[in-house]
Short mmCIF file of C-alpha atoms and ligand atoms in Angstrom, two decimals:
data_model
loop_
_atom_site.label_atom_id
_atom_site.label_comp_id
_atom_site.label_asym_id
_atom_site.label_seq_id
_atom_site.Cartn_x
_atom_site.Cartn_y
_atom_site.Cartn_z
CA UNK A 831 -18.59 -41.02 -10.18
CA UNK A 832 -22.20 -41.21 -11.95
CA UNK A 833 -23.52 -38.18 -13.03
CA UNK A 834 -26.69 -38.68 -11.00
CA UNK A 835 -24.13 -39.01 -8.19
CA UNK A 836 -21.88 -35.25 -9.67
CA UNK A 837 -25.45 -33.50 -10.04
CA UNK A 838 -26.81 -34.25 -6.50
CA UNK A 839 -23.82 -33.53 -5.03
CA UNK A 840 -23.53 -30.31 -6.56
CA UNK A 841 -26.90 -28.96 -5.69
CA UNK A 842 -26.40 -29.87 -2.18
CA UNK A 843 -23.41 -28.14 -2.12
CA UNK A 844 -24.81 -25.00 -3.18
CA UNK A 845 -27.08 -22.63 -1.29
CA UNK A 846 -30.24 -25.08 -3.40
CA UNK A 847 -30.33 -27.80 -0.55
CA UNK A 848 -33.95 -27.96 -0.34
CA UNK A 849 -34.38 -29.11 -4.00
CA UNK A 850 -32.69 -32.43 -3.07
CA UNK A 851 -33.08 -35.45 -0.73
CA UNK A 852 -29.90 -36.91 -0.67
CA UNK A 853 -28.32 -40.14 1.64
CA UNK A 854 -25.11 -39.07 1.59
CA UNK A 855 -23.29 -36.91 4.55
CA UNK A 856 -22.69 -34.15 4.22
CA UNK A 857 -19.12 -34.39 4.46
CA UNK A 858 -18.38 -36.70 1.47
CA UNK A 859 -20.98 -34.40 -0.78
CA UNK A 860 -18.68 -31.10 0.06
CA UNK A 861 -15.56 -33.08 -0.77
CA UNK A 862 -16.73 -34.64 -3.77
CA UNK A 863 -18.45 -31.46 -5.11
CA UNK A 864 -16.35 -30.68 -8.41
CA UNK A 865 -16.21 -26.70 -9.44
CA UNK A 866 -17.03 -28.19 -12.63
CA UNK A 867 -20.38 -29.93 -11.68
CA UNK A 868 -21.52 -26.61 -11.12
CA UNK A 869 -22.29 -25.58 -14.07
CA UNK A 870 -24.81 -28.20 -14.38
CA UNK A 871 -26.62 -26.95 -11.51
CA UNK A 872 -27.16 -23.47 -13.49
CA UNK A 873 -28.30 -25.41 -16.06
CA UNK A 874 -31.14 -26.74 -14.42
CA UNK A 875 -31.92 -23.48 -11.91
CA UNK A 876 -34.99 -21.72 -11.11
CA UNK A 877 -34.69 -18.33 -13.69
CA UNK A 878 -34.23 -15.28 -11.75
CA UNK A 879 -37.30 -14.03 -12.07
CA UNK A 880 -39.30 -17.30 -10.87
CA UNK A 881 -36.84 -17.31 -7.69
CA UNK A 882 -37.91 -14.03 -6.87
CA UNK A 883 -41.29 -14.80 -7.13
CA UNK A 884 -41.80 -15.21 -3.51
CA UNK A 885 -41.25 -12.00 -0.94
CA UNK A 886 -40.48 -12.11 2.92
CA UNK A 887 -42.31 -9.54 4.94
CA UNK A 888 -38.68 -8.13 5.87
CA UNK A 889 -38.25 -4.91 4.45
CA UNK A 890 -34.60 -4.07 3.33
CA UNK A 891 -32.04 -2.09 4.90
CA UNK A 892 -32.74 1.43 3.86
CA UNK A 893 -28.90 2.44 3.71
CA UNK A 894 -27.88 -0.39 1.90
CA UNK A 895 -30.09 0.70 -0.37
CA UNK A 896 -28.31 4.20 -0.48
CA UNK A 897 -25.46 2.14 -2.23
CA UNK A 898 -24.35 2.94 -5.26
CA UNK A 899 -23.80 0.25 -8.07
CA UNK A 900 -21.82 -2.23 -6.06
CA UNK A 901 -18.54 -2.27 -4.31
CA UNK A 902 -16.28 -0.95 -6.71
CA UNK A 903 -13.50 -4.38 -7.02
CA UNK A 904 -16.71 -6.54 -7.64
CA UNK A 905 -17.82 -4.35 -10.16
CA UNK A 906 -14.66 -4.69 -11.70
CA UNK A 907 -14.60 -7.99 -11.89
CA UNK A 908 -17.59 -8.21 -13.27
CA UNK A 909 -16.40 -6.09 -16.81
CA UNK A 910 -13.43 -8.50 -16.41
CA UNK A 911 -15.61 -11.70 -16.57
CA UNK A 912 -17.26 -9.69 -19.07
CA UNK A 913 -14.54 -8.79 -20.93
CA UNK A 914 -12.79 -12.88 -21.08
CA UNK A 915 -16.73 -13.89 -22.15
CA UNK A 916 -15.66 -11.26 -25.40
CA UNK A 917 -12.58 -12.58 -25.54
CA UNK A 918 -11.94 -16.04 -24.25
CA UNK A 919 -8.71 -16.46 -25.57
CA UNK A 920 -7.37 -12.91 -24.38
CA UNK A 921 -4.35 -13.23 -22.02
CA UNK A 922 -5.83 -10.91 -19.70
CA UNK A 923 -3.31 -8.95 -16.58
CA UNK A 924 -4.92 -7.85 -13.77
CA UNK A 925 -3.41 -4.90 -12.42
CA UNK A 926 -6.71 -3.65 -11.00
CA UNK A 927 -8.01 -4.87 -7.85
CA UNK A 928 -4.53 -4.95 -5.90
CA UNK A 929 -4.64 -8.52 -4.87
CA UNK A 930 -1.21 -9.75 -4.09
CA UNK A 931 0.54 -12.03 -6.49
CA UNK A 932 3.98 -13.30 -4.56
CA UNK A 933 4.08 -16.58 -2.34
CA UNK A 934 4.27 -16.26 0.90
CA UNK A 935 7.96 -16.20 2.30
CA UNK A 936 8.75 -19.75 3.43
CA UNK A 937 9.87 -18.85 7.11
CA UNK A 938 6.16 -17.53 7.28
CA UNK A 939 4.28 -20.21 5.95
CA UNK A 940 6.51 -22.72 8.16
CA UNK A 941 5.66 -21.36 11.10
CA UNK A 942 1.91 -21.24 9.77
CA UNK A 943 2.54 -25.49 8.72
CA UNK A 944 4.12 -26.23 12.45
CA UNK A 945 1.31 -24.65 14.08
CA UNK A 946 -1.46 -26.11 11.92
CA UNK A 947 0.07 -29.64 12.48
CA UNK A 948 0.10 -29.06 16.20
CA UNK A 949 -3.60 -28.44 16.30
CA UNK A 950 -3.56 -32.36 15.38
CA UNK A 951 -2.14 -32.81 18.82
CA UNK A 952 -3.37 -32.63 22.20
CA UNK A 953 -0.52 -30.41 23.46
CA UNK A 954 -0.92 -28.33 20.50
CA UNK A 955 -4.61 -27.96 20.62
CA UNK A 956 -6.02 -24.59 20.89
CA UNK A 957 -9.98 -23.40 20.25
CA UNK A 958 -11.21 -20.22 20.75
CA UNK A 959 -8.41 -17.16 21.30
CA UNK A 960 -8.46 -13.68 23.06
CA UNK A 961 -10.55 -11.67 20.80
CA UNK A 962 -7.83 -9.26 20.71
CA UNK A 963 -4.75 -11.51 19.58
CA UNK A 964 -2.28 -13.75 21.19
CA UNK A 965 -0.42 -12.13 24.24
CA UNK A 966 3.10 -12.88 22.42
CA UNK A 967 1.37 -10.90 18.99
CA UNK A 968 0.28 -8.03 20.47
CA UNK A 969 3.28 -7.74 22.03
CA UNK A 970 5.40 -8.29 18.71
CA UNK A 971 3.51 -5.75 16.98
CA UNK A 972 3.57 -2.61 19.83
CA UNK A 973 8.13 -3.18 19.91
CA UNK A 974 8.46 -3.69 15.34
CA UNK A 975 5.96 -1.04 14.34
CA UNK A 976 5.52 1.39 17.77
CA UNK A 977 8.89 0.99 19.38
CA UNK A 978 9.73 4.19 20.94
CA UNK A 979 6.61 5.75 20.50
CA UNK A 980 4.77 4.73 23.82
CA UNK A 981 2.37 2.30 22.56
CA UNK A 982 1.80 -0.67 24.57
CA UNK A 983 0.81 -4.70 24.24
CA UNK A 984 -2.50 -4.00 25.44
CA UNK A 985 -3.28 -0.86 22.71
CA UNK A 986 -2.82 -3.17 19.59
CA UNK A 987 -6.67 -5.54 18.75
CA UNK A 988 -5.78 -8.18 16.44
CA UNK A 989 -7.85 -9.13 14.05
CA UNK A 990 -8.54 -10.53 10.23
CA UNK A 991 -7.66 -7.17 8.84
CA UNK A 992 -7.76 -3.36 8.49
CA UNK A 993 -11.04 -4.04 6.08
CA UNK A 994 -12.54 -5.72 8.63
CA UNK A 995 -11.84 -3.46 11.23
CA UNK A 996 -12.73 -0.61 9.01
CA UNK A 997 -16.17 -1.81 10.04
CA UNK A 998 -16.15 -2.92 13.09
CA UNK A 999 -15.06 0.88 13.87
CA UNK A 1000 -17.76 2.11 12.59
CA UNK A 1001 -19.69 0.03 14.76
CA UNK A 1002 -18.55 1.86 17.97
CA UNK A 1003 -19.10 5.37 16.32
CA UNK A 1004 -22.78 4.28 15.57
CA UNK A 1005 -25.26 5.94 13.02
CA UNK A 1006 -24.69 9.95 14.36
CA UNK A 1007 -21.31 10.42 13.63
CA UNK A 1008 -20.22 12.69 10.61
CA UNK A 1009 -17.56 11.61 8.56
CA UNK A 1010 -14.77 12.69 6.84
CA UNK A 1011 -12.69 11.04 3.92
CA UNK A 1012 -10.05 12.18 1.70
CA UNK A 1013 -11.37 12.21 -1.71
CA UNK A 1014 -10.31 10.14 -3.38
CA UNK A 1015 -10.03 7.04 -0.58
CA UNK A 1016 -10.41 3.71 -0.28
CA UNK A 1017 -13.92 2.86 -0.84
CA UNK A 1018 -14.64 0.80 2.36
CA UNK A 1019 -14.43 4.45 4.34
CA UNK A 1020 -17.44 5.75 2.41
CA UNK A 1021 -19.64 2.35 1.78
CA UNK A 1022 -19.76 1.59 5.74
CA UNK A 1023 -20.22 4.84 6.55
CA UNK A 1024 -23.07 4.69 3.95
CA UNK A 1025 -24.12 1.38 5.39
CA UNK A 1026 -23.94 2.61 9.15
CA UNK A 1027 -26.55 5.41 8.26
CA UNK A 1028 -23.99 8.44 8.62
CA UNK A 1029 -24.82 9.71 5.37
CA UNK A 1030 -27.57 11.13 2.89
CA UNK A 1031 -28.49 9.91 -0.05
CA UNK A 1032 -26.06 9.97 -3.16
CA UNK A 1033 -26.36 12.90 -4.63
CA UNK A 1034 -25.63 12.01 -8.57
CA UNK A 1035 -24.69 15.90 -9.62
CA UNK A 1036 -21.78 15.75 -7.79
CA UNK A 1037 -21.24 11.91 -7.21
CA UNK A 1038 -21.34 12.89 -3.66
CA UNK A 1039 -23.32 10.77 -0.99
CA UNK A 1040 -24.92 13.58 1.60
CA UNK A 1041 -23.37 14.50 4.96
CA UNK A 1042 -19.76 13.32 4.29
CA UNK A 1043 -17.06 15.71 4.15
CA UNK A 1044 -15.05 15.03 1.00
CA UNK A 1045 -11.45 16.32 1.43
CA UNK A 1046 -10.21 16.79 -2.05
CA UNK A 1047 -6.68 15.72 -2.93
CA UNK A 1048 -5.16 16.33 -5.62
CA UNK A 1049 -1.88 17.13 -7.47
CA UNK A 1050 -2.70 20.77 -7.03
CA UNK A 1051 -2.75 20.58 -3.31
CA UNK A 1052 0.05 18.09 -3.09
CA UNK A 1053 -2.71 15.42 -2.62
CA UNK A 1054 -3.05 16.76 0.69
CA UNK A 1055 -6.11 18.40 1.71
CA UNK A 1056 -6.50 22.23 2.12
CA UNK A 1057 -7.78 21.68 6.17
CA UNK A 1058 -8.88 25.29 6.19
CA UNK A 1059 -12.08 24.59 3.61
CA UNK A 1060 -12.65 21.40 5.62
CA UNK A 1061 -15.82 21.31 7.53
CA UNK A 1062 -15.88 19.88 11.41
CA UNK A 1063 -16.82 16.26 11.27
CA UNK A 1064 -16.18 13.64 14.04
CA UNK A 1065 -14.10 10.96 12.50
CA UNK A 1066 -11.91 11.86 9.83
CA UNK A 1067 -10.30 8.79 7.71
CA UNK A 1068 -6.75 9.46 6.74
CA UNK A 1069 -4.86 6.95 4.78
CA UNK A 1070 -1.33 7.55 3.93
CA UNK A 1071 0.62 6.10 1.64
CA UNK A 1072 -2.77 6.80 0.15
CA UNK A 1073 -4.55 4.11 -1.81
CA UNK A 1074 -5.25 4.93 -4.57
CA UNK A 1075 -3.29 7.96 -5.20
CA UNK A 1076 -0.07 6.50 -3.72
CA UNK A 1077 0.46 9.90 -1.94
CA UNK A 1078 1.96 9.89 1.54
CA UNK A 1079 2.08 13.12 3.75
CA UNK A 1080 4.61 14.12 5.68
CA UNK A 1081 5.39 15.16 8.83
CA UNK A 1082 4.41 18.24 8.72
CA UNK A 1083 1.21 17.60 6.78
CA UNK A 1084 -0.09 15.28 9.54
CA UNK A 1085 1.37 17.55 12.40
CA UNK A 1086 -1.64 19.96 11.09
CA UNK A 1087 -4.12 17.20 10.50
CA UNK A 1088 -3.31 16.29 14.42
CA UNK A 1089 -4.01 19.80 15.25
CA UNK A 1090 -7.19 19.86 12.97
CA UNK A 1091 -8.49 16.95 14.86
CA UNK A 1092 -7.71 18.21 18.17
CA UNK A 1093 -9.43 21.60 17.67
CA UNK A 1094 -11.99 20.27 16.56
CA UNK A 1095 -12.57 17.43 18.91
CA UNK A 1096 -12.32 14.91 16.03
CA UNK A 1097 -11.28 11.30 16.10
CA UNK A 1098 -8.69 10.62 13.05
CA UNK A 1099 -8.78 6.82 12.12
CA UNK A 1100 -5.18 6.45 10.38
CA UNK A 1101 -5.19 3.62 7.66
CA UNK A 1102 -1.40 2.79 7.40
CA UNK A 1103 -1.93 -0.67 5.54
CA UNK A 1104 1.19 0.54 3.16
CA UNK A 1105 3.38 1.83 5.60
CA UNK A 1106 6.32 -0.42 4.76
CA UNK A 1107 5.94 0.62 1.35
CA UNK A 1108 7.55 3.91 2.54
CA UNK A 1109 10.81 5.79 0.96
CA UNK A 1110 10.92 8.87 1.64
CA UNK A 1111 11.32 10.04 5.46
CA UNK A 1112 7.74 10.47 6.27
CA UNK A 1113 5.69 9.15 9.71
CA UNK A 1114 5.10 5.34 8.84
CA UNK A 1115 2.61 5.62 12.00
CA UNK A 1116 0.52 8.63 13.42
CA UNK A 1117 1.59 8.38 16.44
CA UNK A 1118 4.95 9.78 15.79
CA UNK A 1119 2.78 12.64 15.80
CA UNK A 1120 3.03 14.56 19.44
CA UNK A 1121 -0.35 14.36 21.09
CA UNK A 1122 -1.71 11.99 18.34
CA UNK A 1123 -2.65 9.23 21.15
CA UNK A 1124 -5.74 11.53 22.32
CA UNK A 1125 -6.90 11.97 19.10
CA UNK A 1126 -6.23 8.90 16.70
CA UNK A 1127 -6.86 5.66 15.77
CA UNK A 1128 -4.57 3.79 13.49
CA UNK A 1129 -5.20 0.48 11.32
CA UNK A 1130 -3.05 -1.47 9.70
CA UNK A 1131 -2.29 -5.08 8.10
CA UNK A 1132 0.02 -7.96 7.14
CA UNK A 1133 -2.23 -7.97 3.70
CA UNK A 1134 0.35 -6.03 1.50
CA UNK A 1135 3.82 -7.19 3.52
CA UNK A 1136 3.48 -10.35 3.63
CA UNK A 1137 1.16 -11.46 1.15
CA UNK A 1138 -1.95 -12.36 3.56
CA UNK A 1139 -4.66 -10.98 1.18
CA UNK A 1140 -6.17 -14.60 1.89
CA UNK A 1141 -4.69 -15.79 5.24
CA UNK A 1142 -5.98 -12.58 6.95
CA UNK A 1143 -4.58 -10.62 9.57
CA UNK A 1144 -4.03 -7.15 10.78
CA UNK A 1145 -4.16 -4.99 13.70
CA UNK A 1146 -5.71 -1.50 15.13
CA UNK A 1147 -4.14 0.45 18.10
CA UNK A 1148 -6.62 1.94 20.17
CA UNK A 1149 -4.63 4.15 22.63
CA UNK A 1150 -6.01 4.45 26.19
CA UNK A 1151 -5.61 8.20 25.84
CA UNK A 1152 -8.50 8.34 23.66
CA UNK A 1153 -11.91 9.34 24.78
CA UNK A 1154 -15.27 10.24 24.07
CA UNK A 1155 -16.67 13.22 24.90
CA UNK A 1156 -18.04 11.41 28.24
CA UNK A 1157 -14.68 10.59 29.09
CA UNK A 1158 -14.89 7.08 28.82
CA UNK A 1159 -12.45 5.27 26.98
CA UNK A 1160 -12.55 4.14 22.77
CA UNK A 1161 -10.51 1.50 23.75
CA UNK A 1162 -13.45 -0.07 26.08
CA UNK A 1163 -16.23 0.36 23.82
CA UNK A 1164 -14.23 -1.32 20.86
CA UNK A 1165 -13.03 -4.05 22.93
CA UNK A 1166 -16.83 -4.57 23.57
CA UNK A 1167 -17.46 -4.51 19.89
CA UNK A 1168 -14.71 -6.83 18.77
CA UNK A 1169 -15.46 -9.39 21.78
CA UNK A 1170 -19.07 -9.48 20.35
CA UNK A 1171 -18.80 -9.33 16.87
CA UNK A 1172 -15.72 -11.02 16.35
CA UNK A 1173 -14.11 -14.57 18.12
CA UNK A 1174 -10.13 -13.42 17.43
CA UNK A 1175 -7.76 -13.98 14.41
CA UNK A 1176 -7.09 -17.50 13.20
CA UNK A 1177 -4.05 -19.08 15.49
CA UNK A 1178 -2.43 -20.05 12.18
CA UNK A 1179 -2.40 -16.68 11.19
CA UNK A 1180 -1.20 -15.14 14.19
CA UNK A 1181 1.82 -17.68 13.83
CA UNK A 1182 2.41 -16.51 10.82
CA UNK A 1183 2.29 -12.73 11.96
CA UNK A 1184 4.84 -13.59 14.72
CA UNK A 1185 6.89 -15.12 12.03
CA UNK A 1186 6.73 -11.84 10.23
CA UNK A 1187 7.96 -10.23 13.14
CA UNK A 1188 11.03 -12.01 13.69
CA UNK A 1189 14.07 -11.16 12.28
CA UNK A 1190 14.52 -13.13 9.31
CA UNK A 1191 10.50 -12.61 8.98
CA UNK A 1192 11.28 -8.92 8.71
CA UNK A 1193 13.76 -9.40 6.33
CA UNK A 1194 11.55 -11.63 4.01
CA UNK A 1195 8.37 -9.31 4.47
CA UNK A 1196 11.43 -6.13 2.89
CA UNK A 1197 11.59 -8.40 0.17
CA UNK A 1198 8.08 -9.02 -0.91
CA UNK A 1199 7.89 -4.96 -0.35
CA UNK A 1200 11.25 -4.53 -2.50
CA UNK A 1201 9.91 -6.82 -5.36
CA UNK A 1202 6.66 -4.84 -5.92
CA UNK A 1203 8.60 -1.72 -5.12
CA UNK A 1204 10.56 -2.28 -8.99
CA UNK A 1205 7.47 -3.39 -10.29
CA UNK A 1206 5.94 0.15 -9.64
CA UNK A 1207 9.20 1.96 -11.17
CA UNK A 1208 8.64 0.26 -14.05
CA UNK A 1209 5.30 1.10 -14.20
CA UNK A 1210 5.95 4.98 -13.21
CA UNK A 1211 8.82 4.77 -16.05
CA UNK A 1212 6.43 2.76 -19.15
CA UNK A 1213 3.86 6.18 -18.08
CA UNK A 1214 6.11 8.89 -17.29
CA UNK A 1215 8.08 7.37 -21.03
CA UNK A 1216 5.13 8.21 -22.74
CA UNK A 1217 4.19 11.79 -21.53
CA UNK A 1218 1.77 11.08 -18.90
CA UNK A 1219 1.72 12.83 -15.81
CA UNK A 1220 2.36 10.38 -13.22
CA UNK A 1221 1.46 10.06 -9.13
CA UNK A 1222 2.08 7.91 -6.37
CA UNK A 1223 4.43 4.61 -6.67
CA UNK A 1224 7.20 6.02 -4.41
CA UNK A 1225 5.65 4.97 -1.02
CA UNK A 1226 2.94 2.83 -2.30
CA UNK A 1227 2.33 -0.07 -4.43
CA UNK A 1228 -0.17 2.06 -6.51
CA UNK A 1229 0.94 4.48 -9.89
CA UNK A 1230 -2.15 7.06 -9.98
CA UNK A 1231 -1.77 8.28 -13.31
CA UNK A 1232 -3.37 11.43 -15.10
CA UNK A 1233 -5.99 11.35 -17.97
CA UNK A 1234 -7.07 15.25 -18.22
CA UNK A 1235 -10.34 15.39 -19.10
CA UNK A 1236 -11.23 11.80 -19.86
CA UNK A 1237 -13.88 9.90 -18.07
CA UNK A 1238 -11.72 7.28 -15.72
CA UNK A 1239 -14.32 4.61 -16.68
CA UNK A 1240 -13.80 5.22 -20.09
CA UNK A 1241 -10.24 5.09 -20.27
CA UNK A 1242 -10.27 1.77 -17.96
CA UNK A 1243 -12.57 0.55 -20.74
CA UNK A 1244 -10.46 1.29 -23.58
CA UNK A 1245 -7.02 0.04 -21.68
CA UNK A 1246 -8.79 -3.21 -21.19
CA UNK A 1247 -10.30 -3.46 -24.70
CA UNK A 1248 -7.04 -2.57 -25.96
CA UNK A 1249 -4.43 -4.28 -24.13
CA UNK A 1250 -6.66 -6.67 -21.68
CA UNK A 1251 -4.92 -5.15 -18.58
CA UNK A 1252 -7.50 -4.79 -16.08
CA UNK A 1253 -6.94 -1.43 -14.12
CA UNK A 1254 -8.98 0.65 -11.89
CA UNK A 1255 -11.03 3.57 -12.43
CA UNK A 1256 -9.61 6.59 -10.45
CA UNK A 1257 -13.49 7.90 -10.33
CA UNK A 1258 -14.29 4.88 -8.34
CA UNK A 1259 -12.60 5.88 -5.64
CA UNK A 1260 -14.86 9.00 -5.32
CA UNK A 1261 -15.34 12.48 -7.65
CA UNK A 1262 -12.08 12.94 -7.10
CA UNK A 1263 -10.15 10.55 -9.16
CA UNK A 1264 -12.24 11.43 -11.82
CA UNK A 1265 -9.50 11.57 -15.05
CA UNK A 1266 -7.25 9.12 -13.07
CA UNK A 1267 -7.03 5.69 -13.55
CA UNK A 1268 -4.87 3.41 -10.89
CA UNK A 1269 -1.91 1.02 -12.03
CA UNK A 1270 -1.21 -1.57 -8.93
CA UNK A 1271 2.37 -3.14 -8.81
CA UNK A 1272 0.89 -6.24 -7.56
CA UNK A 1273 2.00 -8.59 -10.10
CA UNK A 1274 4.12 -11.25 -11.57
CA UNK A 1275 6.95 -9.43 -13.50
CA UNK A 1276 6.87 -10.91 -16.53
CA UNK A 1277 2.90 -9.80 -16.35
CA UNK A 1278 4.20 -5.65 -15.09
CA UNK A 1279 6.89 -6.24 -18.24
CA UNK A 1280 3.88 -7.45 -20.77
CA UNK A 1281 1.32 -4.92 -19.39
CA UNK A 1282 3.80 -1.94 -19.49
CA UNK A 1283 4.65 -3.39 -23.47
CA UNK A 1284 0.93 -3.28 -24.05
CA UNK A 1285 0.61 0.35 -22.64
CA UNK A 1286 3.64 1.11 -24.87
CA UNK A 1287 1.66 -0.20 -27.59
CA UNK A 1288 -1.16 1.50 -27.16
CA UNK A 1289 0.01 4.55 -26.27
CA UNK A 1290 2.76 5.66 -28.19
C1 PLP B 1810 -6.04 1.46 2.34
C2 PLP B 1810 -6.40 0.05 2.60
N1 PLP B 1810 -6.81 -0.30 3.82
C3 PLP B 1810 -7.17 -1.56 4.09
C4 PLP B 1810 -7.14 -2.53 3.12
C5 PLP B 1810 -7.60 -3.91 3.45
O1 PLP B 1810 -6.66 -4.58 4.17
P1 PLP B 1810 -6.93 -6.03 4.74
O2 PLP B 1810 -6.57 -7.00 3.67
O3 PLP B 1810 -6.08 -6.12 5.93
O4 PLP B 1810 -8.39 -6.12 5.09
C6 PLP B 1810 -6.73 -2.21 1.84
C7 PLP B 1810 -6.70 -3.25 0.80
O5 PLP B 1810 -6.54 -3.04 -0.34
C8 PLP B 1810 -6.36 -0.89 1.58
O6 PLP B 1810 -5.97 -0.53 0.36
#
């Protein structure tokens, strides 16, 4: 191909269509466009500065302006880029973002193949799904994960995962909820809150955004929050096994978080995205809870079982017992939500979460689980070896370990300047993982076995 031919293509491939007339269709210029041909396209672009020349009369979202920085996992792999620009020859691990690095069990991705293949048929043919998940899903879900605990087909909304869903939540709360998260939390909690317009401004003293109720967890309080400092709010977020801290409470611990939310006429929304993750006998499911139906929400996902970080599914159980203050049913108004904002979960990937389901599905999704389950007791065993105080990894994929005193940006900096393992910042994940920084277990082992050397190396 001509390099007039590689340079058109490429610019009408990217978002700079209008700088081009072009004869071909588009369909030949998106398959011939080469990742490589884009860097000639950069070479030629408008500078920043000229691009932004021109202003619409739109004025921008005032809360998404409230953000701070940037989503935390972009922001980290933006020092990583940065980091491989410094050193382009560095064999840099990422242990950071907690992507998932283990194929896909092949009785999964079968069933994902057969169904694919029979959308080339005209018996096999399907378009547009339920917006809440195949019948046969739903239904597969409600008897593995809420067997004997009174949950039924038409409780459990499929969808393209707990992030997703995160949001689509805090669609049917609205802009006049208050919020609580454990602190620290997963950062989608906070940003759509932030994003919804629950919240104040950030407050930079305290690395606090205004109006949310940060429920501090830490090793002090068992990582589980002292509920009688905890100020009313409506929705609390609750994610256990916790990411990041890899904490998960137990029974008793969410039998008072129940009865904190029903005093206080709060809705919980329960993350369990790590539930399978779980070793010690603690509720993989609120609702194992008495009386948890009329007060929670849970979320959850095939992301971390089964490897579908990029195929994309996961699920949220809405019980009909829940209601507003009205009366009328959460179920109904985030039904309404996910019919209008959302057109269902891919039929591939709902046959591959109905392959997870089945027996030898199960099996195979306990041995992705098991595999990254060593990889984090090597990890907790390289840390606790070297004197560090060390969280979490038991019932999560995640080691949370202690830095007293340190910034957690500045120790993430020095790990990867070090030993170019890519980590997280415990402080990212709000004030307070502040002196934390997160090890995932989502890796290849001979990249856990190289990083853990590394952090020998460095460390000893
Ligand atoms: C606590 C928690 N919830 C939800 C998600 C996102 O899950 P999904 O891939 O299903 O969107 C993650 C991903 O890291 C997570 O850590």
């Amino acid at each position: 191909m001509s390099l007039a031919h590689n340079l058109s293509a490429s610019i009408s491939s990217s978002s700079s269509t209008f700088l081009v007339q072009t004869n071909f269709n588009s369909r030949t210029r998106n398959v011939s466009m080469k990742a490589k041909s884009i860097g000639i396209c950069k070479c030629i672009a408008t500078p920043q500065e000229l691009q932004t020349a021109y202003k619409t009369k739109v004025s921008r979202n005032a809360n998404m302006a409230k953000l701070q920085a940037g989503y935390l996992f972009p922001e980290i792999a933006r020092r990583r880029s940065a980091h491989l620009l410094k050193y382009p020859d560095a064999q840099v691990i990422s242990l950071g973002i907690g992507d998932t690095t283990e194929p896909i069990p092949e009785v999964i991705t079968a069933a994902m193949a057969k169904r694919s293949h029979a959308l080339s048929t005209l018996e096999g043919y399907s378009g547009y799904g339920a917006e809440q998940g195949e019948k046969l899903l739903r239904s597969a879900i409600a008897s593995t994960y809420y067997g004997n605990l009174d949950i039924e087909e038409d409780d459990i909304f499929v969808s393209d995962g707990a992030k997703c869903d995160i949001s689509r939540l805090q669609v049917v709360f609205g802009s006049n909820v208050t919020m609580a998260v454990q602190d620290p939390s997963y950062p989608a909690y906070v940003d759509s809150s932030v994003i919804m317009g629950q919240t104040g401004l950030f407050q930079k003293d305290v690395e606090k955004f205004g109006n949310i109720e940060y429920m501090r967890c830490t090793p002090e309080n068992g990582f589980f929050p002292d509920l009688s400092t905890v100020s009313r709010t409506d929705v609390i977020f609750f994610c256990s096994p916790n990411n990041p801290t890899g904490a998960a409470a137990t029974r008793s611990q969410l039998t008072k978080l129940v009865q904190f939310a029903k005093d206080n006429g709060s809705i919980i929304v329960y993350d369990s995205a790590y539930a399978m993750y779980m070793s010690d006998d603690n509720p993989r499911s609120i609702f194992e809870i008495p009386g948890a139906k009329e007060v929670a929400i849970e979320t959850s996902s095939f992301s971390k079982y089964a490897g579908f970080t990029g195929v994309r599914l996961g699920w949220t159980v809405v019980p009909k017992q829940l209601l507003f203050s009205d009366g009328f049913p959460v179920a109904k108004d985030f039904n309404r939500i996910v019919s209008t904002c959302f057109n269902g979960a891919s039929n591939i990937s709902q046959a591959g979460g109905l392959a997870c389901l089945s027996q030898e599905g199960l099996k195979a999704m306990q041995e992705v689980v098991g595999f990254y389950k060593e990889n984090t007791d090597i990890i907790v065993e390289t840390f606790d070896s070297l004197g560090f105080k060390v969280y979490g990894g038991r019932n999560a994929p995640y080691v949370w370990v202690h830095f007293p005193g340190q910034s957690s940006w500045d120790v993430f900096s020095e790990i990867l300047e070090k030993t170019h393992v890519v980590t997280t910042p415990g402080s990212g994940f709000g004030p307070g993982g502040e002196g934390f920084v997160r090890v995932s277990a989502f890796g290849h082992r001979e990249n856990i076995l190289e990083a853990c050397r590394r952090f020998k190396e460095l460390y000893k």
